[in-house]
Coordinates of C-alpha atoms in Angstrom, one line a residue:
M9 CA 164.5 64.6 -93.1
N10 CA 163.5 62.8 -96.2
F11 CA 164.7 59.1 -96.7
V12 CA 163.8 57.2 -99.7
Y13 CA 164.0 53.4 -99.0
I14 CA 164.1 51.1 -102.2
S15 CA 162.4 47.9 -101.8
P16 CA 161.3 48.4 -98.2
N17 CA 159.3 45.1 -98.0
F18 CA 161.9 42.6 -99.3
P19 CA 163.9 41.1 -97.8
A20 CA 161.5 41.1 -94.9
V21 CA 164.1 42.6 -92.4
M22 CA 164.0 45.9 -94.3
Q23 CA 160.8 46.9 -92.8
N24 CA 162.4 47.1 -89.5
F25 CA 164.9 49.6 -90.6
C26 CA 161.9 51.6 -91.9
A27 CA 160.1 51.4 -88.6
A28 CA 163.3 52.4 -86.6
L29 CA 163.7 55.5 -89.1
H30 CA 160.1 56.5 -88.7
G31 CA 160.6 56.1 -84.8
N32 CA 163.5 58.6 -85.0
G33 CA 161.1 61.2 -86.8
V34 CA 162.3 60.5 -90.4
N35 CA 160.0 61.0 -93.3
V36 CA 160.5 57.4 -94.9
L37 CA 159.3 57.3 -98.4
G38 CA 159.0 53.8 -100.1
I39 CA 159.6 52.8 -103.6
G40 CA 158.8 49.2 -104.3
D41 CA 157.2 46.7 -106.8
A42 CA 154.8 45.1 -104.5
P43 CA 151.1 46.3 -104.2
Y44 CA 150.4 48.5 -101.3
D45 CA 147.9 46.1 -99.8
A46 CA 150.7 43.4 -99.8
L47 CA 152.8 45.5 -97.3
S48 CA 152.8 44.7 -93.5
D49 CA 150.8 46.8 -91.1
M50 CA 154.1 47.8 -89.5
L51 CA 155.7 49.0 -92.7
K52 CA 152.4 50.9 -93.7
A53 CA 152.6 52.7 -90.4
A54 CA 156.4 53.4 -90.8
L55 CA 156.0 54.9 -94.5
T56 CA 154.8 58.4 -95.1
E57 CA 154.0 57.5 -98.7
Y58 CA 154.5 54.5 -100.8
Y59 CA 155.2 54.7 -104.6
R60 CA 154.6 51.3 -106.5
V61 CA 156.5 50.7 -109.7
D62 CA 155.9 47.8 -112.2
S63 CA 159.5 46.8 -111.9
L64 CA 162.5 48.0 -109.8
E65 CA 164.7 46.8 -112.7
R66 CA 163.4 49.7 -114.7
Y67 CA 165.6 52.6 -114.0
D68 CA 163.3 55.2 -115.5
D69 CA 160.4 54.1 -113.5
V70 CA 162.4 54.4 -110.1
L71 CA 163.9 57.8 -111.2
R72 CA 160.3 59.1 -111.8
A73 CA 159.4 57.9 -108.5
V74 CA 162.3 59.7 -106.7
G75 CA 161.4 62.8 -108.8
Y76 CA 157.8 62.6 -107.5
F77 CA 158.9 62.6 -103.9
T78 CA 161.5 65.4 -104.4
F79 CA 158.7 67.5 -106.0
K80 CA 156.3 66.7 -103.1
Y81 CA 158.6 66.6 -100.0
G82 CA 161.6 68.6 -101.0
K83 CA 165.3 67.6 -101.4
I84 CA 166.0 63.9 -100.6
D85 CA 168.3 63.8 -97.8
W86 CA 169.0 59.8 -97.9
L87 CA 168.3 57.1 -100.4
E88 CA 169.0 53.6 -99.6
S89 CA 168.1 49.9 -100.1
N90 CA 170.6 48.3 -97.8
N91 CA 170.6 45.5 -100.5
E92 CA 173.7 44.6 -102.4
Y93 CA 171.5 43.7 -105.5
W94 CA 170.4 47.5 -105.8
L95 CA 173.9 48.9 -104.8
A96 CA 174.6 50.2 -108.3
Q97 CA 171.0 51.6 -108.8
D98 CA 171.2 53.3 -105.4
A99 CA 174.4 55.0 -106.4
R100 CA 173.0 56.2 -109.6
L101 CA 170.0 57.6 -108.1
R102 CA 172.2 59.5 -105.5
T103 CA 174.3 60.8 -108.4
D104 CA 171.3 61.9 -110.5
F105 CA 169.7 63.8 -107.5
N106 CA 172.9 64.8 -105.8
I107 CA 172.2 63.0 -102.7
T108 CA 175.4 63.2 -100.5
T109 CA 174.9 60.7 -97.8
G110 CA 175.9 57.7 -99.7
L111 CA 177.9 56.2 -102.5
K112 CA 177.6 57.7 -105.9
T113 CA 178.4 56.0 -109.2
P114 CA 182.1 57.2 -109.5
E115 CA 182.9 55.7 -106.0
L116 CA 181.2 52.2 -106.6
D117 CA 183.9 50.0 -108.1
P118 CA 185.7 48.8 -105.0
Y119 CA 182.3 48.0 -103.4
K120 CA 181.0 46.0 -106.3
Y121 CA 183.9 44.4 -108.4
K122 CA 185.7 41.6 -106.6
S123 CA 188.9 42.5 -108.5
C124 CA 188.8 46.1 -107.3
M125 CA 188.4 44.8 -103.8
K126 CA 191.9 43.3 -103.9
A127 CA 193.7 46.7 -104.0
V128 CA 191.7 47.7 -100.9
F129 CA 192.9 44.5 -99.2
Q130 CA 196.6 45.3 -100.2
K131 CA 196.1 48.8 -98.9
A132 CA 194.8 47.5 -95.5
G133 CA 197.7 45.0 -95.3
I134 CA 195.4 41.9 -95.3
P135 CA 196.5 39.0 -97.6
A136 CA 194.1 37.7 -100.2
A137 CA 194.1 34.9 -102.7
R138 CA 196.1 35.3 -105.9
W139 CA 193.8 36.2 -108.7
Q140 CA 193.3 37.0 -112.3
L141 CA 190.6 38.4 -114.5
T142 CA 189.8 36.4 -117.4
A143 CA 187.2 36.0 -120.3
A144 CA 189.0 33.3 -122.1
L145 CA 189.8 29.7 -121.5
E146 CA 193.5 30.1 -122.4
D147 CA 193.9 32.7 -119.6
A148 CA 192.2 30.4 -117.2
L149 CA 194.5 27.5 -118.2
R150 CA 197.5 29.6 -117.6
F151 CA 196.4 30.6 -114.2
A152 CA 195.5 27.3 -113.0
A153 CA 198.8 26.0 -114.0
E154 CA 200.4 28.7 -111.9
V155 CA 198.5 28.1 -108.7
G156 CA 197.3 24.6 -109.1
Y157 CA 193.9 22.9 -108.8
P158 CA 191.2 23.5 -107.4
I159 CA 190.7 27.0 -108.3
I160 CA 187.7 29.2 -107.7
I161 CA 185.9 31.0 -110.5
K162 CA 183.0 33.4 -110.3
P163 CA 181.8 36.7 -111.9
D164 CA 183.7 39.6 -111.1
N165 CA 180.5 41.5 -110.5
G166 CA 178.2 39.2 -108.8
V167 CA 176.0 39.0 -105.6
G168 CA 176.9 36.6 -103.0
A169 CA 178.1 33.2 -104.1
S170 CA 175.9 33.2 -107.2
D171 CA 177.7 31.2 -110.2
T172 CA 180.7 30.6 -107.9
R173 CA 182.3 27.2 -108.8
K174 CA 185.2 25.1 -107.4
I175 CA 187.0 23.8 -110.5
A176 CA 188.8 20.5 -109.8
D177 CA 190.7 19.9 -112.8
E178 CA 191.3 20.8 -116.4
N179 CA 188.3 19.0 -117.8
A180 CA 186.1 20.8 -115.5
L181 CA 187.5 24.1 -116.4
R182 CA 187.0 23.5 -120.0
A183 CA 183.4 22.4 -119.4
F184 CA 182.8 25.6 -117.3
F185 CA 184.0 27.8 -120.3
A186 CA 182.1 25.9 -122.7
A187 CA 178.8 26.9 -121.0
P188 CA 177.3 30.5 -121.6
G189 CA 178.0 33.0 -118.6
P190 CA 179.1 36.5 -117.8
A191 CA 181.8 38.0 -120.0
R192 CA 184.3 38.6 -117.3
Y193 CA 185.1 36.2 -114.4
I194 CA 187.6 36.5 -111.6
M195 CA 189.6 33.4 -110.9
E196 CA 191.2 32.7 -107.5
E197 CA 193.4 30.2 -105.8
Y198 CA 191.6 28.0 -103.5
V199 CA 191.8 29.0 -99.9
P200 CA 191.2 26.3 -97.2
G201 CA 189.2 28.0 -94.4
E202 CA 186.1 28.9 -92.6
V203 CA 184.4 32.0 -93.4
T204 CA 184.4 34.5 -90.5
T205 CA 182.8 38.2 -90.7
Y206 CA 183.1 41.5 -89.4
D207 CA 179.5 43.1 -89.4
G208 CA 178.3 46.4 -88.1
L209 CA 177.7 50.1 -88.7
C210 CA 180.0 53.0 -89.1
N211 CA 179.2 56.7 -88.9
S212 CA 179.9 59.6 -91.3
R213 CA 183.6 59.8 -89.9
G214 CA 184.1 56.0 -90.4
E215 CA 183.9 55.3 -86.8
V216 CA 182.5 51.8 -85.9
L217 CA 179.4 52.2 -83.9
F218 CA 178.7 48.6 -83.6
A219 CA 180.6 45.4 -84.5
A220 CA 180.1 41.7 -84.3
S221 CA 181.2 38.5 -86.2
H222 CA 179.6 35.5 -87.3
I223 CA 181.3 32.1 -88.4
T224 CA 180.3 29.7 -91.2
P225 CA 182.2 26.4 -90.6
S226 CA 181.1 24.8 -93.9
S227 CA 181.6 26.4 -97.4
I228 CA 179.0 28.8 -98.5
M229 CA 179.8 28.0 -102.1
D230 CA 178.9 24.4 -101.4
M231 CA 175.6 25.5 -99.7
V232 CA 174.7 27.1 -102.8
N233 CA 175.8 24.7 -105.4
N234 CA 175.2 21.3 -103.6
A235 CA 172.2 22.3 -101.7
D236 CA 174.0 21.7 -98.4
D237 CA 172.4 22.6 -95.0
C238 CA 173.2 26.0 -93.9
F239 CA 174.6 26.5 -90.4
Y240 CA 176.5 29.6 -89.0
Y241 CA 176.5 31.3 -85.7
V242 CA 177.3 34.6 -84.2
N243 CA 180.5 34.5 -82.2
Q244 CA 181.1 35.7 -78.6
P245 CA 183.1 37.9 -78.4
A246 CA 184.2 38.8 -82.0
A247 CA 187.8 37.7 -82.3
K248 CA 190.4 40.5 -81.9
D249 CA 192.3 39.8 -85.1
V250 CA 189.0 40.0 -86.9
C251 CA 188.2 43.3 -85.6
R252 CA 191.7 44.6 -86.5
A253 CA 191.4 43.3 -89.9
G254 CA 187.8 44.5 -90.4
Q255 CA 188.8 48.1 -89.2
A256 CA 191.6 48.2 -91.6
V257 CA 189.7 47.3 -94.5
L258 CA 187.0 50.1 -93.6
A259 CA 189.9 52.6 -93.2
A260 CA 191.4 51.6 -96.6
L261 CA 187.9 51.7 -98.1
G262 CA 187.1 55.1 -96.7
A263 CA 183.7 53.7 -95.5
K264 CA 181.1 55.8 -93.9
S265 CA 177.6 56.0 -93.0
R266 CA 176.8 52.5 -94.0
C267 CA 176.2 49.0 -92.6
F268 CA 179.0 46.5 -93.5
H269 CA 179.5 42.8 -93.9
L270 CA 183.2 41.9 -94.4
E271 CA 184.2 38.4 -95.1
F272 CA 187.5 36.7 -94.2
F273 CA 188.9 33.2 -94.3
R274 CA 190.3 31.7 -91.2
L275 CA 192.8 29.3 -92.6
T276 CA 192.4 25.7 -91.6
E277 CA 195.8 24.8 -92.9
D278 CA 199.1 26.7 -93.8
K279 CA 198.9 28.3 -97.1
P280 CA 202.0 29.6 -98.8
G281 CA 201.7 33.3 -99.3
L282 CA 198.7 33.8 -97.2
G283 CA 199.7 32.6 -93.7
K284 CA 199.7 29.8 -91.1
R285 CA 196.8 27.9 -90.1
G286 CA 194.6 30.0 -87.9
S287 CA 195.5 33.2 -89.6
L288 CA 193.1 35.6 -91.6
A289 CA 193.0 36.2 -95.3
A290 CA 190.7 38.5 -97.0
L291 CA 187.6 37.2 -99.0
E292 CA 185.1 40.1 -99.9
I293 CA 183.8 43.4 -99.2
N294 CA 179.9 43.9 -98.8
M295 CA 178.8 47.4 -97.7
R296 CA 175.2 46.5 -96.5
P297 CA 173.8 44.4 -93.6
A298 CA 174.6 40.6 -93.7
G299 CA 171.9 38.6 -95.4
G300 CA 168.8 36.8 -94.6
F301 CA 167.9 37.0 -90.8
T302 CA 171.4 37.7 -89.7
P303 CA 170.3 41.3 -88.4
D304 CA 168.0 39.6 -86.2
M305 CA 170.6 37.1 -85.0
L306 CA 173.0 40.1 -84.2
N307 CA 170.2 41.5 -82.2
Y308 CA 169.5 38.4 -80.4
A309 CA 173.3 37.6 -79.7
Y310 CA 173.9 41.2 -78.1
S311 CA 170.3 42.1 -76.6
A312 CA 170.6 45.0 -79.1
S313 CA 168.8 46.4 -82.1
L314 CA 170.7 47.0 -85.4
Y315 CA 167.7 48.7 -86.9
Q316 CA 167.7 51.2 -84.1
M317 CA 171.4 51.7 -84.3
Y318 CA 171.0 52.5 -88.0
A319 CA 168.3 54.9 -87.5
D320 CA 170.5 56.8 -84.8
M321 CA 173.2 56.8 -87.1
V322 CA 171.1 58.4 -89.8
V323 CA 169.6 61.0 -87.5
Y324 CA 172.4 61.7 -85.0
D325 CA 175.4 60.2 -86.6
G326 CA 176.0 58.1 -83.4
L327 CA 174.0 56.0 -80.9
R328 CA 171.4 57.4 -78.8
H329 CA 170.4 53.8 -77.1
T330 CA 172.5 51.5 -74.8
Y331 CA 172.4 47.8 -74.9
D332 CA 173.3 46.1 -71.7
G333 CA 171.4 42.8 -71.9
P334 CA 172.9 39.3 -71.8
R335 CA 175.2 38.2 -74.8
T336 CA 174.8 34.8 -76.2
F337 CA 175.9 32.6 -79.3
C338 CA 173.2 32.7 -81.7
A339 CA 173.0 30.1 -84.5
Y340 CA 171.2 29.8 -87.7
F341 CA 170.1 26.3 -89.1
G342 CA 168.7 26.0 -92.6
R343 CA 167.2 22.7 -93.6
R344 CA 166.5 21.8 -97.3
D345 CA 163.1 20.7 -98.8
G346 CA 163.4 17.2 -100.1
K347 CA 166.2 16.1 -97.6
R348 CA 165.4 13.6 -94.8
Y349 CA 166.4 14.4 -91.2
Q350 CA 166.6 12.4 -87.9
H351 CA 164.2 14.7 -86.1
T352 CA 161.0 16.4 -87.1
H353 CA 159.8 20.0 -86.8
S354 CA 157.7 19.0 -83.7
E355 CA 160.7 17.3 -82.0
I356 CA 162.9 20.3 -82.6
I357 CA 160.2 22.6 -81.1
A358 CA 159.9 20.2 -78.2
Q359 CA 163.6 20.0 -77.6
Y360 CA 164.6 23.5 -78.1
G361 CA 161.4 25.6 -77.7
P362 CA 163.0 27.8 -74.9
Q363 CA 166.1 28.5 -76.9
L364 CA 164.4 29.1 -80.3
R365 CA 164.0 32.7 -81.3
M366 CA 162.6 32.1 -84.7
A367 CA 161.3 29.0 -86.8
G368 CA 159.8 29.4 -90.1
R369 CA 160.3 29.6 -93.8
M370 CA 162.9 31.4 -95.9
P371 CA 161.6 33.2 -99.1
D372 CA 162.3 31.2 -102.3
A373 CA 164.4 34.1 -103.6
L374 CA 167.0 33.5 -100.7
S375 CA 166.7 29.8 -100.2
D376 CA 169.4 28.6 -102.4
A377 CA 172.0 30.1 -100.0
M378 CA 170.0 30.0 -96.8
G379 CA 167.9 26.8 -96.9
N380 CA 164.1 26.5 -96.8
Q381 CA 163.1 25.8 -93.3
V382 CA 164.9 28.1 -90.9
Y383 CA 165.5 27.8 -87.0
I384 CA 167.4 30.5 -85.0
A385 CA 168.3 29.7 -81.5
C386 CA 170.6 31.2 -78.8
F387 CA 172.8 29.3 -76.5
P388 CA 175.1 30.4 -73.6
T389 CA 177.9 28.1 -74.7
K390 CA 179.3 26.9 -78.1
R391 CA 178.8 23.3 -76.9
E392 CA 175.3 23.5 -76.4
L393 CA 175.0 25.2 -79.8
N394 CA 176.9 22.3 -81.5
A395 CA 174.5 19.9 -79.8
C396 CA 171.6 21.7 -81.4
A397 CA 173.2 21.7 -84.8
D398 CA 173.6 17.9 -84.6
F399 CA 169.9 17.5 -83.4
I400 CA 168.5 19.7 -86.2
L401 CA 170.6 18.8 -89.1
S402 CA 171.5 15.2 -88.6
P403 CA 170.3 12.8 -91.4
P404 CA 168.2 9.7 -90.3
K405 CA 170.1 6.9 -88.4
A406 CA 170.9 3.9 -90.5
A407 CA 168.8 1.6 -88.6
G408 CA 165.8 3.7 -88.8
R409 CA 165.9 4.4 -92.5
K410 CA 163.6 1.6 -93.8
K411 CA 161.0 2.4 -91.3
A412 CA 161.4 6.2 -92.0
R413 CA 160.9 5.7 -95.8
K414 CA 157.4 4.0 -95.0
S415 CA 156.3 7.0 -93.1
A416 CA 157.7 9.6 -95.5
A417 CA 154.3 10.9 -96.4
H418 CA 153.7 12.0 -92.8
S419 CA 157.1 13.3 -92.1
E420 CA 157.5 17.1 -91.1

């Protein structure tokens, strides 16, 4: 089986998918823009061959690389990046090379355009925020008058929370449209809620092979726009209504042979047209693994391996491994460079060393959403998780600020 993996080295978790595929006997062929010598030893061992291009943005260069692999190894069975940024390019390559194990260009719209996702939510019976496409200020003003401020405005075709704004009033709306930006935005009414997800993997028949859920108590948009600390955790167990809603969306979408990361709001107050406090409203469809180190967090939380499950799905269309280890709450804490905190890195290691599964730096390309200094830890209870969040993310105590400022040059 020939599997072309686009950008197998970035983000770093992608090399784990390659290693698992290789372990299942797959011929893994990598295409990336990093020098071969920059690849990890693990990735080098997993790849049958690596084709370096000057830029993955240049479609003709990537097309030529896939053509080379086709000539040398025969028909390509799979092509994937597992990365939302390359979703359209992956689909175009599958279309051009008639690779039938993934999305092709004509199928792409509900996976990429936020406006097209609304029809999927409607088919699934999941309420979603009122919305409108617009390229003009006049349209935006009419929509805001209908739903009231604040409103959310973002590119219809965008990755994650990039260029997503919470518009508080008419002056802010006018200022937003006065600045250059994408030609087409989607506007949505504001939904008060915390984000809860449905993450996992389905096979070629759309059957869910693995599912989990993580919760982000604070606004992801604010994390990006305001450089707030990043905090979220894998819930145990995944809430039943999240599982029902996630499965309904997958069925409405006709999803198959992919990782999925579906986002919902858990309403924190009653919202007319959406539901009562505590109910779910649909937010967004992402047919790829959750971002950053979340795949590793799912593994820690479930004593499992999403990477191996993915490789089993590709080769066997089902799971060949069982995972019976302990289940825990797994939390992510992302601190920001330039901010002061009550406890230093050394104090965090001393206090939570046994619970920590990872402590390190987030690549700059992902740090806007995820923070700069990362800690991932597991706990048997949510109470212990929240205590750790306070320890890692709390700012300096007021009484200690003067002393802390004097020693800032030596802080960690």
